[in-house]
mmCIF file of C-alpha atoms in Angstrom:
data_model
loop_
_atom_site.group_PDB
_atom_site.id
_atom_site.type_symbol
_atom_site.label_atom_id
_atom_site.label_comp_id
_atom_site.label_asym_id
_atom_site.label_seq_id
_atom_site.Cartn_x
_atom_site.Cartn_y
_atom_site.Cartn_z
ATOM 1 C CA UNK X 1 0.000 0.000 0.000
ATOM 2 C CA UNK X 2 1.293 3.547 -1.181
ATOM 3 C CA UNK X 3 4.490 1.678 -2.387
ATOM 4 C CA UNK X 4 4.755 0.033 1.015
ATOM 5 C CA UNK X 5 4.957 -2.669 2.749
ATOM 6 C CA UNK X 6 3.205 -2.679 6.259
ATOM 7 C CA UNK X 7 2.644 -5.527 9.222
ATOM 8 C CA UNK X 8 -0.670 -6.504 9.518
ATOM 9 C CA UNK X 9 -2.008 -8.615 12.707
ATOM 10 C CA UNK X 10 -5.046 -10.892 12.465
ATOM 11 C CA UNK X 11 -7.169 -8.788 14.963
ATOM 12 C CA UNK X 12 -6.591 -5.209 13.411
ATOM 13 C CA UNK X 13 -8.888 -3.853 10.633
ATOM 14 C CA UNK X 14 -7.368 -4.580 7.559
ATOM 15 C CA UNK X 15 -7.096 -1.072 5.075
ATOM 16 C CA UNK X 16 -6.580 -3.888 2.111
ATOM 17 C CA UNK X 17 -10.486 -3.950 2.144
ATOM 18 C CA UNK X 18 -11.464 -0.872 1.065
ATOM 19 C CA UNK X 19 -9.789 2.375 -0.718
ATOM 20 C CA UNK X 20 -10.567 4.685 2.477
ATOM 21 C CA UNK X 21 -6.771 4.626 4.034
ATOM 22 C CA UNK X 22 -5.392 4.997 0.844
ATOM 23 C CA UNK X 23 -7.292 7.906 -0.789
ATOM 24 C CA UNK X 24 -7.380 9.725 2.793
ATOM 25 C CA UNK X 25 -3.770 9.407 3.540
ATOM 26 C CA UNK X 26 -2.911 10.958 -0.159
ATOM 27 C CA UNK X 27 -5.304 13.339 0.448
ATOM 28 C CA UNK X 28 -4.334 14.731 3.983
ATOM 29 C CA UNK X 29 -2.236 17.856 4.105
ATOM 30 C CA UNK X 30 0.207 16.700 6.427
ATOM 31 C CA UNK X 31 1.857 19.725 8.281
ATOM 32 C CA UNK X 32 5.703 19.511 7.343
ATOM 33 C CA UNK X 33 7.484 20.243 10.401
ATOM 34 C CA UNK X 34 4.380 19.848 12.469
ATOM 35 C CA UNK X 35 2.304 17.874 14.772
ATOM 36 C CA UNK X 36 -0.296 15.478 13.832
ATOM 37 C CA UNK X 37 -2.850 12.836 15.704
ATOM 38 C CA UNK X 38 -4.599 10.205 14.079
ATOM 39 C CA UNK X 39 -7.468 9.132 16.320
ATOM 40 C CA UNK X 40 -8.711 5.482 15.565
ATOM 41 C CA UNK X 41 -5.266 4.600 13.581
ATOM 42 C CA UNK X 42 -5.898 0.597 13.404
ATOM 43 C CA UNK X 43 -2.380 -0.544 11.401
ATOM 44 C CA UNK X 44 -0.811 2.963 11.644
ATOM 45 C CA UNK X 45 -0.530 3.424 7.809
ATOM 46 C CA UNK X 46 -1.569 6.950 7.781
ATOM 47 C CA UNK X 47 0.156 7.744 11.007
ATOM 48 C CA UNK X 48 3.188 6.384 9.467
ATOM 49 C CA UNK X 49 2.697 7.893 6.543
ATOM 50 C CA UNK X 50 2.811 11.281 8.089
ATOM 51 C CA UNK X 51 5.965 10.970 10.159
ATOM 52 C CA UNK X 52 8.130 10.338 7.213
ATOM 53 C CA UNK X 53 6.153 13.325 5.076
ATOM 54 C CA UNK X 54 7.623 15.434 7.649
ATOM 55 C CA UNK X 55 5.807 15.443 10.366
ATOM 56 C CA UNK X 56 8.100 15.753 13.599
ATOM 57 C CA UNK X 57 5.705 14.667 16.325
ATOM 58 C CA UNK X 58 3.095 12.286 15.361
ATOM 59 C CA UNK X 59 0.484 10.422 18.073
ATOM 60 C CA UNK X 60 -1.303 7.162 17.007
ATOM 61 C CA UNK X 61 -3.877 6.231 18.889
ATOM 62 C CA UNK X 62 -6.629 3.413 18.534
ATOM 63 C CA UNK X 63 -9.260 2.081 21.037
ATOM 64 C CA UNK X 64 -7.807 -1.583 20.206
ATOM 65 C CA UNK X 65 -5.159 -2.573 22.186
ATOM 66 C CA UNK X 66 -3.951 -4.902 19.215
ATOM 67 C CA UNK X 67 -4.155 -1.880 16.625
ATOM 68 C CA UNK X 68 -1.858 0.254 19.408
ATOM 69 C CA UNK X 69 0.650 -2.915 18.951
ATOM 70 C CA UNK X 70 0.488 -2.958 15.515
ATOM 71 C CA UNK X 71 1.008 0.483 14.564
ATOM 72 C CA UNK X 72 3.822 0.762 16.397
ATOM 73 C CA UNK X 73 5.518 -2.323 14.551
ATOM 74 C CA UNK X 74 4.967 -0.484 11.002
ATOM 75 C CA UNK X 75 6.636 2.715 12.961
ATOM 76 C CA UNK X 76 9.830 1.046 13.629
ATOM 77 C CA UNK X 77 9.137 -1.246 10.383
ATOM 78 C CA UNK X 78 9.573 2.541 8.583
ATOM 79 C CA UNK X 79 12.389 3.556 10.994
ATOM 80 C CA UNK X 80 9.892 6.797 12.280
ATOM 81 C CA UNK X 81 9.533 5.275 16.316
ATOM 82 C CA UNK X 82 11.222 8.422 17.137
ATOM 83 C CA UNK X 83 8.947 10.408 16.432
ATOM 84 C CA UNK X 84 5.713 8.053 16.152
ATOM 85 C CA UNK X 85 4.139 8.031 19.734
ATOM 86 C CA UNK X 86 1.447 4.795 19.898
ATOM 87 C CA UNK X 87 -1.545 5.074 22.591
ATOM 88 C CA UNK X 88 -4.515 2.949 23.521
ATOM 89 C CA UNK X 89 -7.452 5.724 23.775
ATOM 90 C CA UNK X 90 -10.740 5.861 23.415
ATOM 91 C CA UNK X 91 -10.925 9.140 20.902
ATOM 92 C CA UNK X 92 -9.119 12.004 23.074
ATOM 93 C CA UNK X 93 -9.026 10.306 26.570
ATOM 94 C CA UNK X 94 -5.474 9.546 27.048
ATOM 95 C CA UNK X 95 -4.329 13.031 26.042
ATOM 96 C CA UNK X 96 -3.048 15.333 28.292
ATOM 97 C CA UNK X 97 -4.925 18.088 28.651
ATOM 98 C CA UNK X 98 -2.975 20.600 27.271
ATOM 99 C CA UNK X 99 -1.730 18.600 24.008
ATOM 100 C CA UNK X 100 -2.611 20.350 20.778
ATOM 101 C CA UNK X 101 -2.115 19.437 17.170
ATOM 102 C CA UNK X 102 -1.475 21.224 14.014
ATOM 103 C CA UNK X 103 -3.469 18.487 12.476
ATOM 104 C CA UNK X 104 -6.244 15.999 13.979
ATOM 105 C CA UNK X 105 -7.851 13.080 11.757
ATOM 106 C CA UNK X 106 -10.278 10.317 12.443
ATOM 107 C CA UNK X 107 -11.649 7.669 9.231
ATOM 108 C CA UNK X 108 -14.036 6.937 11.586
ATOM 109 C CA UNK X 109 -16.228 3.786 12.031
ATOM 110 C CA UNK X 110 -19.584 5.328 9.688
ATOM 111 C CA UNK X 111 -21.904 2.699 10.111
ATOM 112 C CA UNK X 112 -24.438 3.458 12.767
ATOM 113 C CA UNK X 113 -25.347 0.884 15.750
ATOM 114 C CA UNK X 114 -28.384 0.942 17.447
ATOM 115 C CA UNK X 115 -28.283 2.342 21.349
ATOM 116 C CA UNK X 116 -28.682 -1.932 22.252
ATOM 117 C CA UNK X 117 -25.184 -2.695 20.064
ATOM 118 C CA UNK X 118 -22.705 -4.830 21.925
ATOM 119 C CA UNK X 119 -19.357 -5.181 20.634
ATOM 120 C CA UNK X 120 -18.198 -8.309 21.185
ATOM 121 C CA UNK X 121 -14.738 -7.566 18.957
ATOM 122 C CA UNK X 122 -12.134 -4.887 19.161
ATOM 123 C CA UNK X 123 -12.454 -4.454 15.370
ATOM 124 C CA UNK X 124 -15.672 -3.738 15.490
ATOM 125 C CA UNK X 125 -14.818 -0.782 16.782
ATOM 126 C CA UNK X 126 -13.662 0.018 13.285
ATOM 127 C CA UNK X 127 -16.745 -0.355 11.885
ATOM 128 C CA UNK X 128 -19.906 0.465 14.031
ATOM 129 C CA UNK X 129 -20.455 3.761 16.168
ATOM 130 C CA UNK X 130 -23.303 3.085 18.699
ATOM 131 C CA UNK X 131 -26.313 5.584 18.563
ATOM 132 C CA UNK X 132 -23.339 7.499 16.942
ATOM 133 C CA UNK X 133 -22.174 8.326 19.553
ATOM 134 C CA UNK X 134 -17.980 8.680 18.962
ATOM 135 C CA UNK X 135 -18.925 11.198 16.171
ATOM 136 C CA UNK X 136 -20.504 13.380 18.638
ATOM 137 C CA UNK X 137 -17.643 13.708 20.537
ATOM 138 C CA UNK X 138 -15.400 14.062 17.802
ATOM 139 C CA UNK X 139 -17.313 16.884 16.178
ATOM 140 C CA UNK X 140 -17.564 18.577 20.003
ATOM 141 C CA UNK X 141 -13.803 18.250 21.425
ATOM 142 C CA UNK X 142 -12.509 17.857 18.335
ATOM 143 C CA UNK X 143 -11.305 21.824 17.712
ATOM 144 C CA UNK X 144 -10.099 21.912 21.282
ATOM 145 C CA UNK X 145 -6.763 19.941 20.359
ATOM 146 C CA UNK X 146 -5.870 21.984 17.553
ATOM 147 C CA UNK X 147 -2.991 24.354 17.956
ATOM 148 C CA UNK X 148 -3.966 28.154 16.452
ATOM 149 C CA UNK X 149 -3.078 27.145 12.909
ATOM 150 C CA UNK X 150 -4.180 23.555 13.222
ATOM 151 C CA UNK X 151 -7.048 21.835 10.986
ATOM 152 C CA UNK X 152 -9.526 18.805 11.896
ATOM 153 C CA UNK X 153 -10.343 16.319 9.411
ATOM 154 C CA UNK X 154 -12.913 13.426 9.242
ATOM 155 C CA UNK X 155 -12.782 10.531 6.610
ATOM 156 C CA UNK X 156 -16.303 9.625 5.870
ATOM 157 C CA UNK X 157 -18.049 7.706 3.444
ATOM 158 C CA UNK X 158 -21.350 6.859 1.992
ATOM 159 C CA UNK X 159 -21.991 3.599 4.075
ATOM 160 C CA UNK X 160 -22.670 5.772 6.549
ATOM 161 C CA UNK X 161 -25.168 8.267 7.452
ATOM 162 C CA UNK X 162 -24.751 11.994 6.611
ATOM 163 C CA UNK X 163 -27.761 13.173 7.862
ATOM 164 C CA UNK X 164 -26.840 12.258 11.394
ATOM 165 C CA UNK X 165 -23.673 13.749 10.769
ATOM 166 C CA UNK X 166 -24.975 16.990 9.616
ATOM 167 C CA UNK X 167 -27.683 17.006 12.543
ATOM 168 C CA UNK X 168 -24.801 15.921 15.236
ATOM 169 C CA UNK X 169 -22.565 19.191 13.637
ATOM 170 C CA UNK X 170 -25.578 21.882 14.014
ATOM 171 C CA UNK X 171 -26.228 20.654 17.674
ATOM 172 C CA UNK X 172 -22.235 20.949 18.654
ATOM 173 C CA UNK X 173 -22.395 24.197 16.394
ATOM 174 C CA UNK X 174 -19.689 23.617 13.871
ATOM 175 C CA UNK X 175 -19.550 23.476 10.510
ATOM 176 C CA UNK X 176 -18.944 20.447 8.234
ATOM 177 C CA UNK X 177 -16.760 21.063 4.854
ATOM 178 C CA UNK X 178 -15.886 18.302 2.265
ATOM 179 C CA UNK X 179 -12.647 18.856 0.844
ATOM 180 C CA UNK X 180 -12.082 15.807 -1.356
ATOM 181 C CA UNK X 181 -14.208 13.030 -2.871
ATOM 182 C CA UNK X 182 -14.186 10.019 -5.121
ATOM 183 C CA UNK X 183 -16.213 7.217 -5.993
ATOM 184 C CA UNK X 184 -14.963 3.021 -5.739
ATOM 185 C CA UNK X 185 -16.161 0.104 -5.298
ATOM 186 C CA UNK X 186 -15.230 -2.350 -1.597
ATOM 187 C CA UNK X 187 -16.272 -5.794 -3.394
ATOM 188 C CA UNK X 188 -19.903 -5.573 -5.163
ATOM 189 C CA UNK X 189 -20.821 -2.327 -3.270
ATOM 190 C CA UNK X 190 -20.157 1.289 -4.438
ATOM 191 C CA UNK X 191 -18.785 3.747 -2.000
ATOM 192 C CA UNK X 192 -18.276 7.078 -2.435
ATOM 193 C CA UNK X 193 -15.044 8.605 0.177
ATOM 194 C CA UNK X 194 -15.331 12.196 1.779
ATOM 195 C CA UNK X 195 -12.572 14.266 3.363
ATOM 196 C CA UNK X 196 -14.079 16.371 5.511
ATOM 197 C CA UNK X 197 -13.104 19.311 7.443
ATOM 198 C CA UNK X 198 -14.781 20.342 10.453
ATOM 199 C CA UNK X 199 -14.300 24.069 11.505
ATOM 200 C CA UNK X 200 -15.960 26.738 13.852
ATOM 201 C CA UNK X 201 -19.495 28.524 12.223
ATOM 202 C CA UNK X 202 -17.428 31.782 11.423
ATOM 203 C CA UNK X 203 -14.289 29.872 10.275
ATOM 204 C CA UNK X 204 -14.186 30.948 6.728
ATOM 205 C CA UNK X 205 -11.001 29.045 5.440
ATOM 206 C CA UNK X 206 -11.481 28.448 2.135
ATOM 207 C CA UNK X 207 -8.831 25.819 1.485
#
């Protein structure tokens, strides 16, 4: 992947499956020089990625204890462990308080679960957001860990549901901008991949 080779573990969602890692981590403007977090980072591809575009402090961090292992063997795989920090965290929990990003992404698990969903899996946490309910956060604390030039991103797709989305952003009273999409296929099903960027009502950023 991206002219790579990466360590996968049986356990940890696999980005072979569908296009999203791949188009999202070409399509992220990794700050050169800069900090970046990737929340939910499963095999640590784009986390990876980032430290050797440039990026001189990078955080992975993943709700699966066996993603947190696994990124962390494709950071020294890529010789970035210096400057690749790996974390078990449930979105922003294990931050410190005061830690702030230039840039904060999430491909986050789209497909809705109802309030009753039980995940009996750590990958599942990959895949299904109960009641929707790790969006919400995102979208609320999300601009509170960027630094004063930083920008926070949300890979999305068409699996899952953009209404919510849109309803969950007006409540938290941000705004929700796509920035990049394209069309594929994952097996017999078409998906359609958004980069989003979610900024304050009066941010005005046009690029």
């Amino acid at each position: 992947m991206l002219g790579s080779r990466w360590d996968l573990l049986p356990r940890v969602f696999a980005p072979v499956h569908t296009d999203s890692t791949e188009l999202f981590t070409q399509w992220l403007p990794f700050p050169v020089g800069g900090s970046f977090l990737e929340v939910g980072c499963g095999a640590g591809v784009t986390a990876v990625t980032a430290a050797m575009a440039g990026c001189e402090r990078v955080t992975a961090s993943d709700i699966s204890s066996d993603a947190v292992v696994n990124a962390g063997l494709n950071a020294a795989r890529h010789g970035v462990a210096d400057r690749v920090r790996v974390q078990r965290s449930d979105l922003f929990d294990a931050l410190e308080p005061g830690e702030r990003f230039d840039l904060v992404f999430w491909n986050s698990n789209v497909v809705w679960a109802p309030e009753d969903f039980v995940y009996s899996r750590q990958v599942q946490y990959a895949i299904f957001d109960r009641d929707y309910a790790a969006h919400q956060r995102y979208l609320c604390q999300g601009l509170a860990r960027l630094t004063g030039v930083g920008r926070l991103f949300l890979g999305f797709n068409s699996l899952g549901d953009a209404g919510r989305l849109d309803s969950l952003a007006s409540q938290a009273g941000v705004r929700v901008i796509e920035r990049r999409c394209e069309a594929r296929r994952a097996g017999d099903v078409a998906v359609t991949f958004r980069l989003l960027e979610i900024t304050g009502m009066h941010d005005r950023r046009t690029v």
